[in-house]
Structures are given as structure tokens and as C-alpha cells.
PDB file of C-alpha atoms in Angstrom:
ATOM      1  CA  UNK A   1     183.145 -40.715 -75.769  1.00 77.00           C
ATOM      2  CA  UNK A   2     181.836 -37.233 -76.356  1.00 80.00           C
ATOM      3  CA  UNK A   3     178.310 -36.680 -75.910  1.00 84.00           C
ATOM      4  CA  UNK A   4     176.494 -33.896 -78.128  1.00 80.00           C
ATOM      5  CA  UNK A   5     172.927 -32.514 -78.458  1.00 84.00           C
ATOM      6  CA  UNK A   6     171.056 -34.338 -80.949  1.00 82.00           C
ATOM      7  CA  UNK A   7     169.696 -32.511 -83.928  1.00 75.00           C
ATOM      8  CA  UNK A   8     168.143 -34.715 -86.892  1.00 75.00           C
ATOM      9  CA  UNK A   9     170.773 -33.791 -89.182  1.00 72.00           C
ATOM     10  CA  UNK A  10     173.203 -35.774 -86.948  1.00 72.00           C
ATOM     11  CA  UNK A  11     171.611 -39.141 -87.818  1.00 74.00           C
ATOM     12  CA  UNK A  12     173.355 -41.360 -90.452  1.00 75.00           C
ATOM     13  CA  UNK A  13     172.831 -44.583 -91.134  1.00 79.00           C
ATOM     14  CA  UNK A  14     170.050 -47.090 -92.361  1.00 79.00           C
ATOM     15  CA  UNK A  15     167.870 -47.650 -89.162  1.00 84.00           C
ATOM     16  CA  UNK A  16     166.387 -50.903 -90.613  1.00 82.00           C
ATOM     17  CA  UNK A  17     169.699 -52.368 -90.979  1.00 84.00           C
ATOM     18  CA  UNK A  18     170.756 -50.994 -87.623  1.00 83.00           C
ATOM     19  CA  UNK A  19     168.044 -52.701 -85.594  1.00 82.00           C
ATOM     20  CA  UNK A  20     167.357 -55.785 -87.947  1.00 80.00           C
ATOM     21  CA  UNK A  21     171.057 -56.832 -88.758  1.00 84.00           C
ATOM     22  CA  UNK A  22     173.137 -55.058 -86.389  1.00 85.00           C
ATOM     23  CA  UNK A  23     170.860 -55.221 -83.292  1.00 89.00           C
ATOM     24  CA  UNK A  24     171.566 -52.687 -80.285  1.00 94.00           C
ATOM     25  CA  UNK A  25     171.722 -52.752 -76.388  1.00 97.00           C
ATOM     26  CA  UNK A  26     169.277 -50.936 -74.820  1.00 97.00           C
ATOM     27  CA  UNK A  27     170.335 -49.834 -71.106  1.00 97.00           C
ATOM     28  CA  UNK A  28     168.522 -48.053 -68.480  1.00 97.00           C
ATOM     29  CA  UNK A  29     169.858 -47.331 -64.910  1.00 97.00           C
ATOM     30  CA  UNK A  30     173.060 -45.221 -63.578  1.00 95.00           C
ATOM     31  CA  UNK A  31     176.272 -46.576 -63.293  1.00 95.00           C
ATOM     32  CA  UNK A  32     175.779 -48.373 -59.984  1.00 93.00           C
ATOM     33  CA  UNK A  33     172.204 -49.745 -60.650  1.00 95.00           C
ATOM     34  CA  UNK A  34     171.645 -50.540 -64.709  1.00 97.00           C
ATOM     35  CA  UNK A  35     170.930 -53.370 -66.774  1.00 97.00           C
ATOM     36  CA  UNK A  36     171.266 -53.908 -70.298  1.00 97.00           C
ATOM     37  CA  UNK A  37     169.579 -56.139 -73.162  1.00 95.00           C
ATOM     38  CA  UNK A  38     169.930 -57.040 -76.934  1.00 95.00           C
ATOM     39  CA  UNK A  39     167.207 -55.747 -78.939  1.00 94.00           C
ATOM     40  CA  UNK A  40     166.480 -55.882 -83.002  1.00 91.00           C
ATOM     41  CA  UNK A  41     163.103 -54.276 -82.557  1.00 91.00           C
ATOM     42  CA  UNK A  42     162.267 -50.708 -82.550  1.00 93.00           C
ATOM     43  CA  UNK A  43     162.488 -47.538 -84.689  1.00 93.00           C
ATOM     44  CA  UNK A  44     163.508 -44.200 -85.273  1.00 92.00           C
ATOM     45  CA  UNK A  45     161.027 -41.153 -86.169  1.00 92.00           C
ATOM     46  CA  UNK A  46     159.344 -37.902 -85.187  1.00 94.00           C
ATOM     47  CA  UNK A  47     156.373 -37.654 -82.904  1.00 95.00           C
ATOM     48  CA  UNK A  48     155.125 -34.370 -81.263  1.00 96.00           C
ATOM     49  CA  UNK A  49     157.577 -32.594 -83.080  1.00 95.00           C
ATOM     50  CA  UNK A  50     160.462 -34.390 -81.644  1.00 95.00           C
ATOM     51  CA  UNK A  51     163.276 -36.745 -82.891  1.00 94.00           C
ATOM     52  CA  UNK A  52     162.524 -40.150 -81.186  1.00 96.00           C
ATOM     53  CA  UNK A  53     163.464 -43.428 -80.707  1.00 95.00           C
ATOM     54  CA  UNK A  54     160.942 -46.482 -79.989  1.00 96.00           C
ATOM     55  CA  UNK A  55     162.083 -49.631 -78.126  1.00 96.00           C
ATOM     56  CA  UNK A  56     159.985 -52.440 -77.038  1.00 95.00           C
ATOM     57  CA  UNK A  57     160.868 -54.476 -73.619  1.00 95.00           C
ATOM     58  CA  UNK A  58     159.094 -57.922 -72.890  1.00 94.00           C
ATOM     59  CA  UNK A  59     157.290 -57.578 -69.428  1.00 94.00           C
ATOM     60  CA  UNK A  60     159.270 -60.713 -68.536  1.00 93.00           C
ATOM     61  CA  UNK A  61     162.652 -58.847 -68.740  1.00 94.00           C
ATOM     62  CA  UNK A  62     165.032 -57.449 -66.102  1.00 95.00           C
ATOM     63  CA  UNK A  63     165.795 -54.336 -67.878  1.00 96.00           C
ATOM     64  CA  UNK A  64     161.804 -53.389 -67.708  1.00 96.00           C
ATOM     65  CA  UNK A  65     162.677 -52.709 -64.032  1.00 96.00           C
ATOM     66  CA  UNK A  66     165.372 -50.441 -64.870  1.00 97.00           C
ATOM     67  CA  UNK A  67     163.327 -48.794 -67.471  1.00 96.00           C
ATOM     68  CA  UNK A  68     160.428 -48.265 -65.207  1.00 96.00           C
ATOM     69  CA  UNK A  69     162.620 -46.527 -62.339  1.00 97.00           C
ATOM     70  CA  UNK A  70     164.795 -44.196 -64.675  1.00 97.00           C
ATOM     71  CA  UNK A  71     163.568 -41.280 -66.552  1.00 97.00           C
ATOM     72  CA  UNK A  72     166.450 -41.962 -69.420  1.00 98.00           C
ATOM     73  CA  UNK A  73     167.658 -44.927 -71.187  1.00 98.00           C
ATOM     74  CA  UNK A  74     170.119 -45.318 -74.133  1.00 97.00           C
ATOM     75  CA  UNK A  75     170.192 -47.336 -77.275  1.00 96.00           C
ATOM     76  CA  UNK A  76     173.730 -48.138 -78.517  1.00 95.00           C
ATOM     77  CA  UNK A  77     175.038 -50.080 -81.571  1.00 94.00           C
ATOM     78  CA  UNK A  78     178.423 -51.797 -81.892  1.00 95.00           C
ATOM     79  CA  UNK A  79     180.893 -53.125 -84.443  1.00 94.00           C
ATOM     80  CA  UNK A  80     180.578 -56.744 -85.601  1.00 94.00           C
ATOM     81  CA  UNK A  81     183.286 -58.049 -83.361  1.00 95.00           C
ATOM     82  CA  UNK A  82     181.099 -57.321 -80.591  1.00 96.00           C
ATOM     83  CA  UNK A  83     178.402 -59.991 -81.801  1.00 95.00           C
ATOM     84  CA  UNK A  84     179.066 -62.450 -79.157  1.00 96.00           C
ATOM     85  CA  UNK A  85     178.617 -59.884 -76.427  1.00 96.00           C
ATOM     86  CA  UNK A  86     175.302 -58.650 -77.727  1.00 95.00           C
ATOM     87  CA  UNK A  87     174.287 -62.337 -78.237  1.00 94.00           C
ATOM     88  CA  UNK A  88     175.139 -62.816 -74.337  1.00 95.00           C
ATOM     89  CA  UNK A  89     173.272 -59.612 -73.485  1.00 95.00           C
ATOM     90  CA  UNK A  90     170.221 -61.217 -75.103  1.00 93.00           C
ATOM     91  CA  UNK A  91     170.171 -64.483 -73.898  1.00 93.00           C
ATOM     92  CA  UNK A  92     171.376 -64.220 -70.338  1.00 93.00           C
ATOM     93  CA  UNK A  93     169.503 -62.330 -67.610  1.00 93.00           C
ATOM     94  CA  UNK A  94     171.117 -59.564 -65.697  1.00 92.00           C
ATOM     95  CA  UNK A  95     169.284 -61.070 -62.835  1.00 93.00           C
ATOM     96  CA  UNK A  96     172.034 -63.843 -62.838  1.00 94.00           C
ATOM     97  CA  UNK A  97     175.344 -62.797 -64.362  1.00 94.00           C
ATOM     98  CA  UNK A  98     176.908 -59.475 -64.335  1.00 94.00           C
ATOM     99  CA  UNK A  99     176.685 -58.846 -68.094  1.00 95.00           C
ATOM    100  CA  UNK A 100     179.698 -56.021 -68.416  1.00 95.00           C
ATOM    101  CA  UNK A 101     181.865 -58.949 -66.568  1.00 95.00           C
ATOM    102  CA  UNK A 102     180.722 -61.557 -68.868  1.00 93.00           C
ATOM    103  CA  UNK A 103     180.800 -59.846 -72.101  1.00 96.00           C
ATOM    104  CA  UNK A 104     184.331 -57.378 -71.353  1.00 96.00           C
ATOM    105  CA  UNK A 105     182.079 -54.369 -72.066  1.00 97.00           C
ATOM    106  CA  UNK A 106     182.760 -51.329 -70.093  1.00 96.00           C
ATOM    107  CA  UNK A 107     179.819 -49.355 -68.749  1.00 97.00           C
ATOM    108  CA  UNK A 108     180.089 -45.722 -69.115  1.00 95.00           C
ATOM    109  CA  UNK A 109     178.075 -42.958 -67.297  1.00 95.00           C
ATOM    110  CA  UNK A 110     176.565 -40.477 -69.605  1.00 95.00           C
ATOM    111  CA  UNK A 111     177.361 -37.066 -67.976  1.00 94.00           C
ATOM    112  CA  UNK A 112     174.893 -35.253 -65.987  1.00 92.00           C
ATOM    113  CA  UNK A 113     172.115 -37.568 -66.165  1.00 94.00           C
ATOM    114  CA  UNK A 114     171.477 -41.134 -64.954  1.00 95.00           C
ATOM    115  CA  UNK A 115     172.135 -43.246 -67.825  1.00 97.00           C
ATOM    116  CA  UNK A 116     174.688 -45.701 -68.995  1.00 97.00           C
ATOM    117  CA  UNK A 117     175.995 -47.037 -72.435  1.00 96.00           C
ATOM    118  CA  UNK A 118     179.154 -48.783 -73.169  1.00 96.00           C
ATOM    119  CA  UNK A 119     182.893 -47.572 -74.384  1.00 95.00           C
ATOM    120  CA  UNK A 120     182.724 -50.017 -77.092  1.00 96.00           C
ATOM    121  CA  UNK A 121     179.820 -48.572 -78.924  1.00 95.00           C
ATOM    122  CA  UNK A 122     179.922 -47.190 -81.887  1.00 93.00           C
ATOM    123  CA  UNK A 123     176.919 -45.161 -81.868  1.00 93.00           C
ATOM    124  CA  UNK A 124     174.906 -44.199 -78.725  1.00 94.00           C
ATOM    125  CA  UNK A 125     171.466 -42.466 -78.504  1.00 94.00           C
ATOM    126  CA  UNK A 126     170.296 -40.902 -75.218  1.00 97.00           C
ATOM    127  CA  UNK A 127     166.669 -40.963 -74.827  1.00 97.00           C
ATOM    128  CA  UNK A 128     164.428 -39.153 -72.279  1.00 98.00           C
ATOM    129  CA  UNK A 129     161.287 -41.157 -71.532  1.00 98.00           C
ATOM    130  CA  UNK A 130     158.100 -39.432 -73.005  1.00 98.00           C
ATOM    131  CA  UNK A 131     155.689 -42.605 -73.123  1.00 97.00           C
ATOM    132  CA  UNK A 132     155.209 -46.216 -72.019  1.00 97.00           C
ATOM    133  CA  UNK A 133     152.272 -48.377 -73.156  1.00 96.00           C
ATOM    134  CA  UNK A 134     151.628 -52.169 -72.814  1.00 96.00           C
ATOM    135  CA  UNK A 135     150.845 -53.701 -76.192  1.00 94.00           C
ATOM    136  CA  UNK A 136     147.364 -55.450 -75.956  1.00 94.00           C
ATOM    137  CA  UNK A 137     145.839 -58.256 -77.665  1.00 93.00           C
ATOM    138  CA  UNK A 138     142.713 -56.796 -78.477  1.00 94.00           C
ATOM    139  CA  UNK A 139     144.752 -53.716 -80.042  1.00 94.00           C
ATOM    140  CA  UNK A 140     146.349 -55.830 -82.910  1.00 95.00           C
ATOM    141  CA  UNK A 141     144.145 -55.935 -86.180  1.00 95.00           C
ATOM    142  CA  UNK A 142     146.358 -58.654 -87.495  1.00 95.00           C
ATOM    143  CA  UNK A 143     145.723 -61.708 -85.392  1.00 90.00           C
ATOM    144  CA  UNK A 144     148.787 -63.429 -87.054  1.00 95.00           C
ATOM    145  CA  UNK A 145     151.262 -61.082 -85.755  1.00 95.00           C
ATOM    146  CA  UNK A 146     149.956 -61.209 -82.157  1.00 95.00           C
ATOM    147  CA  UNK A 147     149.675 -65.403 -82.389  1.00 95.00           C
ATOM    148  CA  UNK A 148     153.382 -65.303 -83.997  1.00 95.00           C
ATOM    149  CA  UNK A 149     155.117 -63.351 -81.564  1.00 93.00           C
ATOM    150  CA  UNK A 150     153.207 -63.532 -78.462  1.00 93.00           C
ATOM    151  CA  UNK A 151     151.961 -67.079 -78.071  1.00 92.00           C
ATOM    152  CA  UNK A 152     152.553 -67.287 -74.237  1.00 92.00           C
ATOM    153  CA  UNK A 153     150.992 -63.546 -74.097  1.00 92.00           C
ATOM    154  CA  UNK A 154     154.459 -62.460 -72.692  1.00 92.00           C
ATOM    155  CA  UNK A 155     153.971 -59.003 -74.655  1.00 94.00           C
ATOM    156  CA  UNK A 156     155.987 -55.825 -74.892  1.00 95.00           C
ATOM    157  CA  UNK A 157     156.088 -52.524 -73.055  1.00 96.00           C
ATOM    158  CA  UNK A 158     156.180 -49.850 -75.832  1.00 96.00           C
ATOM    159  CA  UNK A 159     158.840 -46.983 -74.733  1.00 97.00           C
ATOM    160  CA  UNK A 160     159.135 -43.789 -76.988  1.00 97.00           C
ATOM    161  CA  UNK A 161     161.851 -41.500 -76.004  1.00 97.00           C
ATOM    162  CA  UNK A 162     163.024 -38.138 -77.225  1.00 97.00           C
ATOM    163  CA  UNK A 163     166.442 -38.355 -78.599  1.00 95.00           C
ATOM    164  CA  UNK A 164     168.257 -35.977 -76.158  1.00 95.00           C
ATOM    165  CA  UNK A 165     172.014 -36.704 -76.874  1.00 93.00           C
ATOM    166  CA  UNK A 166     174.191 -39.005 -78.986  1.00 89.00           C
ATOM    167  CA  UNK A 167     177.852 -40.000 -79.212  1.00 89.00           C
ATOM    168  CA  UNK A 168     180.047 -41.742 -81.685  1.00 87.00           C
ATOM    169  CA  UNK A 169     182.624 -44.053 -80.427  1.00 74.00           C
ATOM    170  CA  UNK A 170     184.733 -46.725 -81.601  1.00 56.00           C
TER     171      UNK A 170
END
């Protein structure tokens, strides 16, 4: 997998389908110390004159520790044949299992920085963290959204990352 500098002209695909239907793995850490989780919430856009990806991670997730510790994270998308692997990464905790071993996915270090993706990804984005912010109940203008998604107050931390690199794989 060859990583290249990202420009907006490189983006191809429907971000709504990619996030909602295909899912992604959000991974943070380095090759010897990382965790990954499945996500279907997020976004692509332009903020502060930079192409960005927005990812949200619940405060209870093990991946959050790695998102806080490292300056980079990856979001990667997979062919349909890896749906079972993504399901495992979304339902099992890295505190309890080795997700790479359990799923058969192959961890791959991003050259030159502390970031990890997986060789089986069809597309990986590498983000440099720009901002993180916990969502707050009082900030929701639609109380039904909060009630439906946070009945136990297990909120998300929002991460905005500048898309620095990408790689197209299998």
C-alpha cells in the first residue's frame, strides 16, 4: 500500500455510502501499540481551509485512549468480504482480544509517522488531529437526538483531523 499526500481532487466516492453503509475502521497508535474500532458515524469536509475527516468515539471505548495519546489516526474502508471482521472490531473490545488476530486483518504501519491501518483496506485516510471536543447534553438543540443516542449519557468525543495522506489498496 503506497501512501500519498492528499488533495481534494483525490477523493472519489460517496461519503454518505462509505460511512453509513460500508462502515470504516478508526485506528490510532503505532504498530506496537494501537487499537481499532468500527464506526459508521463521521464526516468529510473542509474546515479552516483544510480537507478534514470528522470522527466520533464514545468515551467508554478503548480506542479513545489511543486517540488521545497519538497525534495521528486513520480511517479505512474495506471490500464487503471483510464485513465480518468489521463487525468483530465493532462489538469486541481490544482490552479483551487481539482484533488483528481475531479478524485476520494485517496491521500496517504508515511510513514516517505513528499511525496504523490494515493491508486489506481498499482505501485509508491518515489524519493529523486538529481538535477534540466532548459532546455536551446542553449543546444539543434537538433533545430527541440526545435522548435516542445517549440514554445512558455515554457521549462521544468529536475529533477533527486534517487529511494528510491516503492510500488505495486492495
